[in-house]
């Protein structure tokens, strides 16, 4: 039995930590769950704990929002104190957020082994804050839990071969579990009067799109031009960015901007969408597993296998390309299994 300090802080990490937490309990490990407070609105945090069967955090550091350095630095000091107090066998981190980097650095400085879920993902674009975070975390981790053979190769190309294990992707279990518990129709659709299958689902929150008013305006222009109804749960960062970009609000009745939705609603919205337009990492994979075509509003992706399989198309933030891709949408005939066999959480628990 191992003592594990898990550090989460942002929406996708709550989703990932749920199946792993269950597997850790089943394996008899002791998990101490730290929430950095990076995401704090109920719709960005509490709803996931309520819906996913996640144990409430053992401590919430309440760090909140801020510039990268201030936010990461505040987390670093606070996490260091927790690790010193709890003296875990492993510090478990997920993905590529500032919470991930702070926890990995704090653990590494204290000589505690870091286990990184989603190791080896690369966009090869160092302008992305996420890319800097994931590269640094992989270089201080002892246990590198990679979702795919490509991720293992990326690590090898950086000289990281010890402690690397291809385990698959824990999000596959999260989405499969949610899909079993869905209501017949997402309540959001009922409220908006939209029929299942008759709309596009959109999410946008990446810095490269939100912090560049020109890109954000180009994406919004595409959503205005498209005929299909659009359901767009808006990340708080994007809500603010839309105001900065001077977006005046929807100019057509079918363009619905709603508050961020809980995980069950989100999986339901993905399942019933004609297609998904997103710059999210997690949503690209979920779209694939749920069998919905995805248009990625970025110029690159870490999830290259979904593109190679024909289910994901990179459309950038180019109005004409987005509109044309929606018009010409095609659903490939086959969907090979990707990112493991749905047992990543149990494998991680066994490795720990
Ligand atoms: C973070 C991650 C990103 C991840 C995303 C998941 C980093 C550098 N980025 O981006 O990789 O894809 O989470 O959603 O760690 N805000 C609120 N309420 C909240 C949370 C945020 O209003 O509960 C607003 C604040 O204005 C804040 C802004 O959103 O400044 C950005 O939040 P932050 O956590 O810094 O980054 P995300 O864009 O959420
Ligand atoms: N998600 C959600 N509600 C939303 C938007 C996203 O539950 O309104 C879920 C989504 O299904 C996925 C995760 O949040 O499981 C992805 O988080 P996000 O897109 O914020 O971050 P990324 O994966 O890009 O880091």
mmCIF file of C-alpha atoms and ligand atoms in Angstrom:
data_model
loop_
_atom_site.group_PDB
_atom_site.id
_atom_site.type_symbol
_atom_site.label_atom_id
_atom_site.label_comp_id
_atom_site.label_asym_id
_atom_site.label_seq_id
_atom_site.Cartn_x
_atom_site.Cartn_y
_atom_site.Cartn_z
ATOM 1 C CA UNK A 1 0.000 0.000 0.000
ATOM 2 C CA UNK A 2 1.363 3.403 -1.010
ATOM 3 C CA UNK A 3 0.689 6.865 0.367
ATOM 4 C CA UNK A 4 -0.153 9.157 -2.511
ATOM 5 C CA UNK A 5 -0.633 12.902 -2.609
ATOM 6 C CA UNK A 6 -2.684 13.765 -5.688
ATOM 7 C CA UNK A 7 -2.712 17.397 -6.828
ATOM 8 C CA UNK A 8 -5.532 18.693 -9.029
ATOM 9 C CA UNK A 9 -6.798 22.193 -9.699
ATOM 10 C CA UNK A 10 -8.418 22.565 -13.101
ATOM 11 C CA UNK A 11 -11.581 21.107 -14.655
ATOM 12 C CA UNK A 12 -9.966 18.379 -16.796
ATOM 13 C CA UNK A 13 -8.000 17.144 -13.787
ATOM 14 C CA UNK A 14 -11.146 16.485 -11.778
ATOM 15 C CA UNK A 15 -12.395 14.326 -14.662
ATOM 16 C CA UNK A 16 -9.115 12.386 -14.817
ATOM 17 C CA UNK A 17 -8.712 11.995 -11.051
ATOM 18 C CA UNK A 18 -12.117 10.332 -10.617
ATOM 19 C CA UNK A 19 -11.411 6.909 -12.189
ATOM 20 C CA UNK A 20 -7.864 6.891 -10.811
ATOM 21 C CA UNK A 21 -9.092 7.676 -7.278
ATOM 22 C CA UNK A 22 -11.478 4.711 -7.499
ATOM 23 C CA UNK A 23 -8.697 2.411 -8.711
ATOM 24 C CA UNK A 24 -6.362 3.609 -5.951
ATOM 25 C CA UNK A 25 -8.995 2.799 -3.324
ATOM 26 C CA UNK A 26 -9.564 -0.634 -4.863
ATOM 27 C CA UNK A 27 -5.830 -1.320 -4.797
ATOM 28 C CA UNK A 28 -5.690 -0.379 -1.095
ATOM 29 C CA UNK A 29 -3.601 2.775 -1.542
ATOM 30 C CA UNK A 30 -4.086 5.837 0.631
ATOM 31 C CA UNK A 31 -4.812 8.986 -1.391
ATOM 32 C CA UNK A 32 -4.643 12.531 -0.026
ATOM 33 C CA UNK A 33 -6.349 14.829 -2.530
ATOM 34 C CA UNK A 34 -5.125 18.423 -2.838
ATOM 35 C CA UNK A 35 -7.160 20.997 -4.798
ATOM 36 C CA UNK A 36 -5.004 24.011 -5.631
ATOM 37 C CA UNK A 37 -8.083 26.179 -6.220
ATOM 38 C CA UNK A 38 -6.943 27.095 -9.738
ATOM 39 C CA UNK A 39 -10.573 26.599 -10.807
ATOM 40 C CA UNK A 40 -13.063 27.675 -8.177
ATOM 41 C CA UNK A 41 -16.450 28.604 -9.691
ATOM 42 C CA UNK A 42 -19.027 25.943 -8.824
ATOM 43 C CA UNK A 43 -19.506 25.208 -12.524
ATOM 44 C CA UNK A 44 -15.745 24.767 -13.011
ATOM 45 C CA UNK A 45 -15.105 22.735 -9.872
ATOM 46 C CA UNK A 46 -17.824 21.686 -7.386
ATOM 47 C CA UNK A 47 -20.098 20.214 -10.070
ATOM 48 C CA UNK A 48 -17.375 17.704 -11.009
ATOM 49 C CA UNK A 49 -16.914 16.545 -7.429
ATOM 50 C CA UNK A 50 -20.686 16.121 -7.128
ATOM 51 C CA UNK A 51 -21.145 14.223 -10.390
ATOM 52 C CA UNK A 52 -18.039 12.069 -10.654
ATOM 53 C CA UNK A 53 -18.017 10.323 -7.291
ATOM 54 C CA UNK A 54 -14.748 12.069 -6.450
ATOM 55 C CA UNK A 55 -13.939 12.204 -2.751
ATOM 56 C CA UNK A 56 -13.990 15.822 -1.556
ATOM 57 C CA UNK A 57 -10.487 17.313 -1.483
ATOM 58 C CA UNK A 58 -8.595 16.735 1.768
ATOM 59 C CA UNK A 59 -7.409 20.307 1.403
ATOM 60 C CA UNK A 60 -8.157 23.239 -0.881
ATOM 61 C CA UNK A 61 -5.271 25.687 -1.167
ATOM 62 C CA UNK A 62 -7.554 28.402 -2.540
ATOM 63 C CA UNK A 63 -4.892 29.855 -4.837
ATOM 64 C CA UNK A 64 -7.310 31.110 -7.501
ATOM 65 C CA UNK A 65 -6.466 33.019 -10.673
ATOM 66 C CA UNK A 66 -3.437 35.149 -11.504
ATOM 67 C CA UNK A 67 -0.573 35.646 -13.912
ATOM 68 C CA UNK A 68 1.440 32.483 -14.597
ATOM 69 C CA UNK A 69 4.351 33.267 -12.308
ATOM 70 C CA UNK A 70 2.295 34.489 -9.373
ATOM 71 C CA UNK A 71 -0.218 31.644 -9.661
ATOM 72 C CA UNK A 72 2.393 28.906 -10.067
ATOM 73 C CA UNK A 73 4.600 30.399 -7.365
ATOM 74 C CA UNK A 74 1.789 30.610 -4.833
ATOM 75 C CA UNK A 75 0.907 26.991 -5.546
ATOM 76 C CA UNK A 76 4.527 25.886 -5.239
ATOM 77 C CA UNK A 77 4.897 27.138 -1.664
ATOM 78 C CA UNK A 78 1.529 25.845 -0.526
ATOM 79 C CA UNK A 79 1.999 22.398 -2.083
ATOM 80 C CA UNK A 80 5.487 22.126 -0.620
ATOM 81 C CA UNK A 81 4.017 22.466 2.874
ATOM 82 C CA UNK A 82 1.457 19.727 2.182
ATOM 83 C CA UNK A 83 4.066 17.330 0.809
ATOM 84 C CA UNK A 84 6.328 17.942 3.798
ATOM 85 C CA UNK A 85 3.440 17.246 6.162
ATOM 86 C CA UNK A 86 2.051 14.194 4.368
ATOM 87 C CA UNK A 87 5.414 12.634 3.365
ATOM 88 C CA UNK A 88 3.906 10.600 0.521
ATOM 89 C CA UNK A 89 5.520 7.771 -1.448
ATOM 90 C CA UNK A 90 4.386 9.466 -4.684
ATOM 91 C CA UNK A 91 3.004 12.808 -5.809
ATOM 92 C CA UNK A 92 0.474 12.157 -8.564
ATOM 93 C CA UNK A 93 -0.197 14.868 -11.162
ATOM 94 C CA UNK A 94 -2.307 15.105 -14.295
ATOM 95 C CA UNK A 95 -1.836 16.803 -17.631
ATOM 96 C CA UNK A 96 -0.239 20.167 -18.231
ATOM 97 C CA UNK A 97 -1.708 22.983 -16.154
ATOM 98 C CA UNK A 98 0.046 25.331 -13.768
ATOM 99 C CA UNK A 99 -1.231 23.124 -10.921
ATOM 100 C CA UNK A 100 0.598 20.180 -12.533
ATOM 101 C CA UNK A 101 3.862 22.085 -12.837
ATOM 102 C CA UNK A 102 3.745 23.504 -9.315
ATOM 103 C CA UNK A 103 3.090 20.100 -7.759
ATOM 104 C CA UNK A 104 5.782 18.368 -9.788
ATOM 105 C CA UNK A 105 8.383 21.024 -8.937
ATOM 106 C CA UNK A 106 7.504 21.044 -5.243
ATOM 107 C CA UNK A 107 7.768 17.251 -5.103
ATOM 108 C CA UNK A 108 11.017 17.116 -7.078
ATOM 109 C CA UNK A 109 12.688 19.673 -4.807
ATOM 110 C CA UNK A 110 11.678 17.647 -1.764
ATOM 111 C CA UNK A 111 12.957 14.416 -3.341
ATOM 112 C CA UNK A 112 9.509 12.836 -3.565
ATOM 113 C CA UNK A 113 8.801 10.739 -6.672
ATOM 114 C CA UNK A 114 6.479 12.360 -9.199
ATOM 115 C CA UNK A 115 4.005 10.242 -11.163
ATOM 116 C CA UNK A 116 2.734 12.054 -14.283
ATOM 117 C CA UNK A 117 -0.500 10.969 -15.939
ATOM 118 C CA UNK A 118 -0.530 12.017 -19.633
ATOM 119 C CA UNK A 119 3.241 11.973 -19.890
ATOM 120 C CA UNK A 120 4.851 12.425 -23.306
ATOM 121 C CA UNK A 121 2.170 14.558 -24.967
ATOM 122 C CA UNK A 122 3.694 17.198 -27.215
ATOM 123 C CA UNK A 123 2.370 19.890 -29.535
ATOM 124 C CA UNK A 124 5.963 20.992 -30.302
ATOM 125 C CA UNK A 125 4.768 24.558 -29.822
ATOM 126 C CA UNK A 126 6.605 26.158 -26.911
ATOM 127 C CA UNK A 127 4.439 29.274 -27.156
ATOM 128 C CA UNK A 128 1.715 27.248 -25.424
ATOM 129 C CA UNK A 129 1.876 27.461 -21.621
ATOM 130 C CA UNK A 130 0.725 23.835 -21.539
ATOM 131 C CA UNK A 131 3.710 22.670 -23.635
ATOM 132 C CA UNK A 132 6.192 24.306 -21.261
ATOM 133 C CA UNK A 133 4.422 22.722 -18.303
ATOM 134 C CA UNK A 134 4.315 19.211 -19.735
ATOM 135 C CA UNK A 135 7.932 19.186 -20.900
ATOM 136 C CA UNK A 136 9.178 20.363 -17.484
ATOM 137 C CA UNK A 137 6.995 17.928 -15.564
ATOM 138 C CA UNK A 138 8.139 14.975 -17.669
ATOM 139 C CA UNK A 139 11.755 15.866 -16.982
ATOM 140 C CA UNK A 140 11.319 15.697 -13.186
ATOM 141 C CA UNK A 141 8.923 12.719 -13.068
ATOM 142 C CA UNK A 142 9.982 9.220 -11.988
ATOM 143 C CA UNK A 143 6.855 7.467 -13.230
ATOM 144 C CA UNK A 144 5.751 8.575 -16.690
ATOM 145 C CA UNK A 145 2.301 7.271 -17.471
ATOM 146 C CA UNK A 146 1.882 7.674 -21.213
ATOM 147 C CA UNK A 147 -1.429 7.305 -23.054
ATOM 148 C CA UNK A 148 -0.042 6.160 -26.424
ATOM 149 C CA UNK A 149 2.984 4.733 -28.248
ATOM 150 C CA UNK A 150 3.567 8.189 -29.794
ATOM 151 C CA UNK A 151 3.832 9.692 -26.303
ATOM 152 C CA UNK A 152 6.424 7.043 -25.377
ATOM 153 C CA UNK A 153 8.375 7.932 -28.531
ATOM 154 C CA UNK A 154 8.218 11.654 -27.704
ATOM 155 C CA UNK A 155 9.746 10.934 -24.295
ATOM 156 C CA UNK A 156 12.468 8.753 -25.814
ATOM 157 C CA UNK A 157 13.321 11.560 -28.242
ATOM 158 C CA UNK A 158 14.029 13.746 -25.179
ATOM 159 C CA UNK A 159 16.136 11.015 -23.603
ATOM 160 C CA UNK A 160 13.470 9.876 -21.137
ATOM 161 C CA UNK A 161 13.198 6.073 -21.132
ATOM 162 C CA UNK A 162 13.333 5.048 -17.450
ATOM 163 C CA UNK A 163 10.016 4.804 -15.623
ATOM 164 C CA UNK A 164 8.004 5.160 -18.823
ATOM 165 C CA UNK A 165 4.857 3.029 -19.075
ATOM 166 C CA UNK A 166 2.228 3.069 -21.775
ATOM 167 C CA UNK A 167 -0.975 2.654 -19.784
ATOM 168 C CA UNK A 168 -3.658 4.178 -22.034
ATOM 169 C CA UNK A 169 -5.804 7.179 -21.196
ATOM 170 C CA UNK A 170 -7.793 7.496 -17.973
ATOM 171 C CA UNK A 171 -10.337 9.790 -19.654
ATOM 172 C CA UNK A 172 -11.654 6.804 -21.607
ATOM 173 C CA UNK A 173 -12.955 5.354 -18.354
ATOM 174 C CA UNK A 174 -14.412 8.681 -17.228
ATOM 175 C CA UNK A 175 -16.348 9.161 -20.447
ATOM 176 C CA UNK A 176 -17.547 5.541 -20.594
ATOM 177 C CA UNK A 177 -18.759 5.761 -17.007
ATOM 178 C CA UNK A 178 -20.624 9.027 -17.683
ATOM 179 C CA UNK A 179 -22.148 7.663 -20.905
ATOM 180 C CA UNK A 180 -23.745 4.846 -18.867
ATOM 181 C CA UNK A 181 -25.400 7.376 -16.526
ATOM 182 C CA UNK A 182 -26.775 9.924 -19.002
ATOM 183 C CA UNK A 183 -30.362 11.106 -19.078
ATOM 184 C CA UNK A 184 -32.128 10.368 -22.432
ATOM 185 C CA UNK A 185 -31.538 13.935 -23.520
ATOM 186 C CA UNK A 186 -29.241 16.614 -22.074
ATOM 187 C CA UNK A 187 -31.383 19.090 -20.080
ATOM 188 C CA UNK A 188 -29.566 21.956 -21.856
ATOM 189 C CA UNK A 189 -30.982 20.799 -25.205
ATOM 190 C CA UNK A 190 -34.507 20.606 -23.809
ATOM 191 C CA UNK A 191 -34.164 24.087 -22.345
ATOM 192 C CA UNK A 192 -32.931 25.485 -25.666
ATOM 193 C CA UNK A 193 -35.540 23.571 -27.709
ATOM 194 C CA UNK A 194 -32.871 21.875 -29.848
ATOM 195 C CA UNK A 195 -33.316 18.317 -31.153
ATOM 196 C CA UNK A 196 -30.544 15.742 -30.546
ATOM 197 C CA UNK A 197 -28.305 15.427 -33.603
ATOM 198 C CA UNK A 198 -29.274 18.840 -34.979
ATOM 199 C CA UNK A 199 -26.550 21.100 -33.573
ATOM 200 C CA UNK A 200 -22.850 21.743 -33.271
ATOM 201 C CA UNK A 201 -21.161 21.771 -29.871
ATOM 202 C CA UNK A 202 -18.425 24.379 -29.420
ATOM 203 C CA UNK A 203 -15.834 24.982 -26.698
ATOM 204 C CA UNK A 204 -13.004 27.544 -26.802
ATOM 205 C CA UNK A 205 -10.666 28.449 -23.962
ATOM 206 C CA UNK A 206 -7.019 28.099 -25.027
ATOM 207 C CA UNK A 207 -4.824 31.151 -24.525
ATOM 208 C CA UNK A 208 -3.815 31.115 -28.200
ATOM 209 C CA UNK A 209 -7.470 31.788 -29.103
ATOM 210 C CA UNK A 210 -8.754 33.804 -26.145
ATOM 211 C CA UNK A 211 -5.736 36.108 -25.765
ATOM 212 C CA UNK A 212 -5.673 36.959 -29.471
ATOM 213 C CA UNK A 213 -8.779 39.055 -30.225
ATOM 214 C CA UNK A 214 -8.268 38.536 -33.944
ATOM 215 C CA UNK A 215 -8.398 34.748 -33.655
ATOM 216 C CA UNK A 216 -11.348 34.905 -31.269
ATOM 217 C CA UNK A 217 -13.260 37.231 -33.604
ATOM 218 C CA UNK A 218 -12.505 34.901 -36.553
ATOM 219 C CA UNK A 219 -13.899 31.909 -34.656
ATOM 220 C CA UNK A 220 -17.012 33.849 -33.640
ATOM 221 C CA UNK A 221 -17.465 35.028 -37.251
ATOM 222 C CA UNK A 222 -17.498 31.389 -38.363
ATOM 223 C CA UNK A 223 -20.118 30.520 -35.727
ATOM 224 C CA UNK A 224 -22.248 33.447 -36.991
ATOM 225 C CA UNK A 225 -21.988 32.222 -40.600
ATOM 226 C CA UNK A 226 -22.857 28.578 -40.002
ATOM 227 C CA UNK A 227 -26.552 27.654 -40.392
ATOM 228 C CA UNK A 228 -26.700 24.884 -37.759
ATOM 229 C CA UNK A 229 -27.753 25.658 -34.214
ATOM 230 C CA UNK A 230 -24.674 25.988 -31.994
ATOM 231 C CA UNK A 231 -24.436 25.162 -28.282
ATOM 232 C CA UNK A 232 -21.374 26.862 -26.797
ATOM 233 C CA UNK A 233 -20.708 26.433 -23.049
ATOM 234 C CA UNK A 234 -18.411 29.375 -22.410
ATOM 235 C CA UNK A 235 -15.316 29.042 -20.187
ATOM 236 C CA UNK A 236 -15.011 32.076 -17.833
ATOM 237 C CA UNK A 237 -11.736 33.041 -19.492
ATOM 238 C CA UNK A 238 -13.510 33.186 -22.861
ATOM 239 C CA UNK A 239 -16.446 35.161 -21.450
ATOM 240 C CA UNK A 240 -13.963 37.877 -20.460
ATOM 241 C CA UNK A 241 -12.024 37.623 -23.734
ATOM 242 C CA UNK A 242 -15.201 38.064 -25.787
ATOM 243 C CA UNK A 243 -15.821 41.357 -24.005
ATOM 244 C CA UNK A 244 -12.217 42.458 -24.637
ATOM 245 C CA UNK A 245 -12.524 41.484 -28.319
ATOM 246 C CA UNK A 246 -15.601 43.700 -28.545
ATOM 247 C CA UNK A 247 -17.953 40.883 -29.504
ATOM 248 C CA UNK A 248 -21.458 42.327 -29.437
ATOM 249 C CA UNK A 249 -23.362 39.075 -28.822
ATOM 250 C CA UNK A 250 -25.016 36.582 -31.173
ATOM 251 C CA UNK A 251 -26.401 38.054 -34.388
ATOM 252 C CA UNK A 252 -28.465 34.975 -35.184
ATOM 253 C CA UNK A 253 -31.028 33.084 -33.096
ATOM 254 C CA UNK A 254 -29.365 29.628 -33.329
ATOM 255 C CA UNK A 255 -26.097 30.659 -31.679
ATOM 256 C CA UNK A 256 -26.472 29.784 -27.994
ATOM 257 C CA UNK A 257 -23.771 30.802 -25.532
ATOM 258 C CA UNK A 258 -24.431 29.120 -22.185
ATOM 259 C CA UNK A 259 -22.615 28.809 -18.875
ATOM 260 C CA UNK A 260 -20.051 25.977 -18.506
ATOM 261 C CA UNK A 261 -21.924 22.693 -18.041
ATOM 262 C CA UNK A 262 -21.312 19.772 -15.676
ATOM 263 C CA UNK A 263 -19.634 16.610 -16.900
ATOM 264 C CA UNK A 264 -22.776 14.547 -17.509
ATOM 265 C CA UNK A 265 -24.329 17.383 -19.533
ATOM 266 C CA UNK A 266 -21.098 17.795 -21.460
ATOM 267 C CA UNK A 267 -20.828 14.124 -22.378
ATOM 268 C CA UNK A 268 -24.514 14.133 -23.358
ATOM 269 C CA UNK A 269 -24.017 17.259 -25.468
ATOM 270 C CA UNK A 270 -21.067 15.639 -27.218
ATOM 271 C CA UNK A 271 -22.896 12.374 -27.831
ATOM 272 C CA UNK A 272 -25.849 14.085 -29.527
ATOM 273 C CA UNK A 273 -23.908 16.717 -31.508
ATOM 274 C CA UNK A 274 -23.634 16.565 -35.294
ATOM 275 C CA UNK A 275 -20.022 17.631 -34.802
ATOM 276 C CA UNK A 276 -17.811 19.238 -32.169
ATOM 277 C CA UNK A 277 -15.682 22.352 -32.646
ATOM 278 C CA UNK A 278 -13.121 22.769 -29.893
ATOM 279 C CA UNK A 279 -9.655 23.814 -28.822
ATOM 280 C CA UNK A 280 -9.826 21.570 -25.743
ATOM 281 C CA UNK A 281 -7.457 18.654 -25.362
ATOM 282 C CA UNK A 282 -9.885 16.456 -23.454
ATOM 283 C CA UNK A 283 -12.811 17.148 -25.747
ATOM 284 C CA UNK A 284 -10.867 16.033 -28.848
ATOM 285 C CA UNK A 285 -10.440 12.589 -27.273
ATOM 286 C CA UNK A 286 -13.951 12.394 -25.902
ATOM 287 C CA UNK A 287 -15.362 13.257 -29.343
ATOM 288 C CA UNK A 288 -13.399 10.316 -30.753
ATOM 289 C CA UNK A 289 -14.508 7.817 -28.136
ATOM 290 C CA UNK A 290 -18.119 8.968 -28.497
ATOM 291 C CA UNK A 291 -17.910 8.690 -32.291
ATOM 292 C CA UNK A 292 -18.520 12.349 -33.115
ATOM 293 C CA UNK A 293 -16.453 14.190 -35.748
ATOM 294 C CA UNK A 294 -14.248 16.928 -34.332
ATOM 295 C CA UNK A 295 -12.938 20.151 -35.850
ATOM 296 C CA UNK A 296 -10.043 21.413 -33.748
ATOM 297 C CA UNK A 297 -9.732 25.196 -33.568
ATOM 298 C CA UNK A 298 -5.952 25.059 -33.332
ATOM 299 C CA UNK A 299 -2.970 24.863 -35.685
ATOM 300 C CA UNK A 300 -1.577 21.751 -33.998
ATOM 301 C CA UNK A 301 -2.668 19.052 -31.580
ATOM 302 C CA UNK A 302 -1.108 16.607 -29.147
ATOM 303 C CA UNK A 303 -3.792 14.052 -30.004
ATOM 304 C CA UNK A 304 -2.426 13.299 -33.463
ATOM 305 C CA UNK A 305 -3.927 9.800 -33.589
ATOM 306 C CA UNK A 306 -7.465 11.217 -33.787
ATOM 307 C CA UNK A 307 -6.411 13.250 -36.833
ATOM 308 C CA UNK A 308 -4.707 10.250 -38.471
ATOM 309 C CA UNK A 309 -7.897 8.211 -37.923
ATOM 310 C CA UNK A 310 -9.871 10.800 -39.902
ATOM 311 C CA UNK A 311 -12.146 11.882 -37.020
ATOM 312 C CA UNK A 312 -10.385 15.126 -36.135
ATOM 313 C CA UNK A 313 -9.471 17.970 -38.500
ATOM 314 C CA UNK A 314 -7.266 20.932 -37.626
ATOM 315 C CA UNK A 315 -9.056 24.069 -38.823
ATOM 316 C CA UNK A 316 -7.177 26.747 -36.876
ATOM 317 C CA UNK A 317 -8.996 29.997 -36.222
ATOM 318 C CA UNK A 318 -9.694 30.693 -39.884
ATOM 319 C CA UNK A 319 -13.303 31.705 -40.541
ATOM 320 C CA UNK A 320 -13.494 30.311 -44.071
ATOM 321 C CA UNK A 321 -11.774 27.056 -43.203
ATOM 322 C CA UNK A 322 -14.114 26.485 -40.262
ATOM 323 C CA UNK A 323 -17.239 27.228 -42.297
ATOM 324 C CA UNK A 324 -16.062 24.985 -45.173
ATOM 325 C CA UNK A 325 -15.138 22.144 -42.794
ATOM 326 C CA UNK A 326 -18.613 22.219 -41.233
ATOM 327 C CA UNK A 327 -20.216 22.231 -44.687
ATOM 328 C CA UNK A 328 -18.079 19.316 -45.912
ATOM 329 C CA UNK A 329 -18.238 17.220 -42.729
ATOM 330 C CA UNK A 330 -17.718 13.514 -43.280
ATOM 331 C CA UNK A 331 -17.940 10.695 -40.800
ATOM 332 C CA UNK A 332 -15.267 8.027 -41.392
ATOM 333 C CA UNK A 333 -16.454 4.415 -41.734
ATOM 334 C CA UNK A 334 -14.256 2.932 -39.009
ATOM 335 C CA UNK A 335 -13.001 3.998 -35.607
ATOM 336 C CA UNK A 336 -10.046 1.911 -34.375
ATOM 337 C CA UNK A 337 -9.529 1.765 -30.603
ATOM 338 C CA UNK A 338 -7.197 4.524 -29.417
ATOM 339 C CA UNK A 339 -5.420 5.272 -26.156
ATOM 340 C CA UNK A 340 -5.502 1.892 -24.485
ATOM 341 C CA UNK A 341 -8.061 -0.651 -23.476
ATOM 342 C CA UNK A 342 -10.042 1.267 -20.876
ATOM 343 C CA UNK A 343 -8.000 -0.017 -17.929
ATOM 344 C CA UNK A 344 -5.517 2.843 -17.536
ATOM 345 C CA UNK A 345 -6.600 3.690 -13.972
ATOM 346 C CA UNK A 346 -6.086 0.132 -12.708
ATOM 347 C CA UNK A 347 -2.698 -0.034 -14.440
ATOM 348 C CA UNK A 348 -1.654 3.225 -12.788
ATOM 349 C CA UNK A 349 -2.752 1.961 -9.383
ATOM 350 C CA UNK A 350 -0.748 -1.242 -9.948
ATOM 351 C CA UNK A 351 2.380 0.697 -10.967
ATOM 352 C CA UNK A 352 2.103 2.954 -7.910
HETATM 353 C C1 LIG B 1 -6.267 26.198 -17.441
HETATM 354 C C2 LIG B 1 -5.011 25.553 -17.996
HETATM 355 C C3 LIG B 1 -5.302 24.951 -19.356
HETATM 356 C C4 LIG B 1 -6.498 24.032 -19.303
HETATM 357 C C5 LIG B 1 -7.687 24.742 -18.678
HETATM 358 C C6 LIG B 1 -8.830 23.791 -18.490
HETATM 359 C C7 LIG B 1 -2.900 26.595 -17.292
HETATM 360 C C8 LIG B 1 -1.780 27.466 -17.719
HETATM 361 N N1 LIG B 1 -3.927 26.504 -18.149
HETATM 362 O O1 LIG B 1 -6.577 27.273 -18.305
HETATM 363 O O2 LIG B 1 -4.181 24.204 -19.797
HETATM 364 O O3 LIG B 1 -6.814 23.620 -20.610
HETATM 365 O O4 LIG B 1 -7.324 25.271 -17.393
HETATM 366 O O5 LIG B 1 -10.058 24.430 -18.412
HETATM 367 O O6 LIG B 1 -2.873 26.029 -16.236
HETATM 368 N N2 LIG B 1 -11.690 31.812 -14.133
HETATM 369 C C9 LIG B 1 -12.871 32.051 -13.480
HETATM 370 N N3 LIG B 1 -13.351 31.065 -12.670
HETATM 371 C C10 LIG B 1 -12.713 29.886 -12.467
HETATM 372 C C11 LIG B 1 -11.502 29.662 -13.136
HETATM 373 C C12 LIG B 1 -11.004 30.638 -13.973
HETATM 374 O O7 LIG B 1 -13.494 33.099 -13.627
HETATM 375 O O8 LIG B 1 -13.210 29.034 -11.712
HETATM 376 C C13 LIG B 1 -11.196 32.855 -15.077
HETATM 377 C C14 LIG B 1 -10.260 33.865 -14.410
HETATM 378 O O9 LIG B 1 -10.502 35.104 -15.021
HETATM 379 C C15 LIG B 1 -8.892 33.392 -14.832
HETATM 380 C C16 LIG B 1 -9.151 32.780 -16.196
HETATM 381 O O10 LIG B 1 -10.447 32.205 -16.123
HETATM 382 O O11 LIG B 1 -7.952 34.408 -14.864
HETATM 383 C C17 LIG B 1 -8.151 31.706 -16.597
HETATM 384 O O12 LIG B 1 -8.076 30.697 -15.595
HETATM 385 P P1 LIG B 1 -6.718 29.841 -15.416
HETATM 386 O O13 LIG B 1 -6.953 28.763 -14.437
HETATM 387 O O14 LIG B 1 -5.568 30.726 -15.203
HETATM 388 O O15 LIG B 1 -6.467 29.222 -16.841
HETATM 389 P P2 LIG B 1 -7.487 28.466 -17.802
HETATM 390 O O16 LIG B 1 -7.682 29.327 -18.998
HETATM 391 O O17 LIG B 1 -8.667 28.003 -17.055
HETATM 392 N N1 LIG B 2 -16.117 19.954 -19.882
HETATM 393 C C1 LIG B 2 -17.259 20.031 -19.109
HETATM 394 N N2 LIG B 2 -18.071 21.132 -19.239
HETATM 395 C C2 LIG B 2 -17.794 22.141 -20.092
HETATM 396 C C3 LIG B 2 -16.622 22.057 -20.895
HETATM 397 C C4 LIG B 2 -15.787 20.957 -20.741
HETATM 398 O O1 LIG B 2 -17.553 19.114 -18.340
HETATM 399 O O2 LIG B 2 -18.574 23.105 -20.155
HETATM 400 C C5 LIG B 2 -15.229 18.779 -19.735
HETATM 401 C C6 LIG B 2 -14.891 18.042 -20.999
HETATM 402 O O3 LIG B 2 -15.894 17.108 -21.331
HETATM 403 C C7 LIG B 2 -13.563 17.396 -20.670
HETATM 404 C C8 LIG B 2 -12.917 18.429 -19.774
HETATM 405 O O4 LIG B 2 -13.967 19.239 -19.266
HETATM 406 O O5 LIG B 2 -13.736 16.212 -19.909
HETATM 407 C C9 LIG B 2 -11.974 19.229 -20.599
HETATM 408 O O6 LIG B 2 -11.629 20.388 -19.962
HETATM 409 P P1 LIG B 2 -11.117 21.671 -20.730
HETATM 410 O O7 LIG B 2 -11.606 21.659 -22.130
HETATM 411 O O8 LIG B 2 -11.453 22.814 -19.872
HETATM 412 O O9 LIG B 2 -9.525 21.488 -20.654
HETATM 413 P P2 LIG B 2 -8.422 20.756 -21.559
HETATM 414 O O10 LIG B 2 -8.825 19.336 -21.747
HETATM 415 O O11 LIG B 2 -8.322 21.516 -22.841
HETATM 416 O O12 LIG B 2 -7.191 20.925 -20.773
#
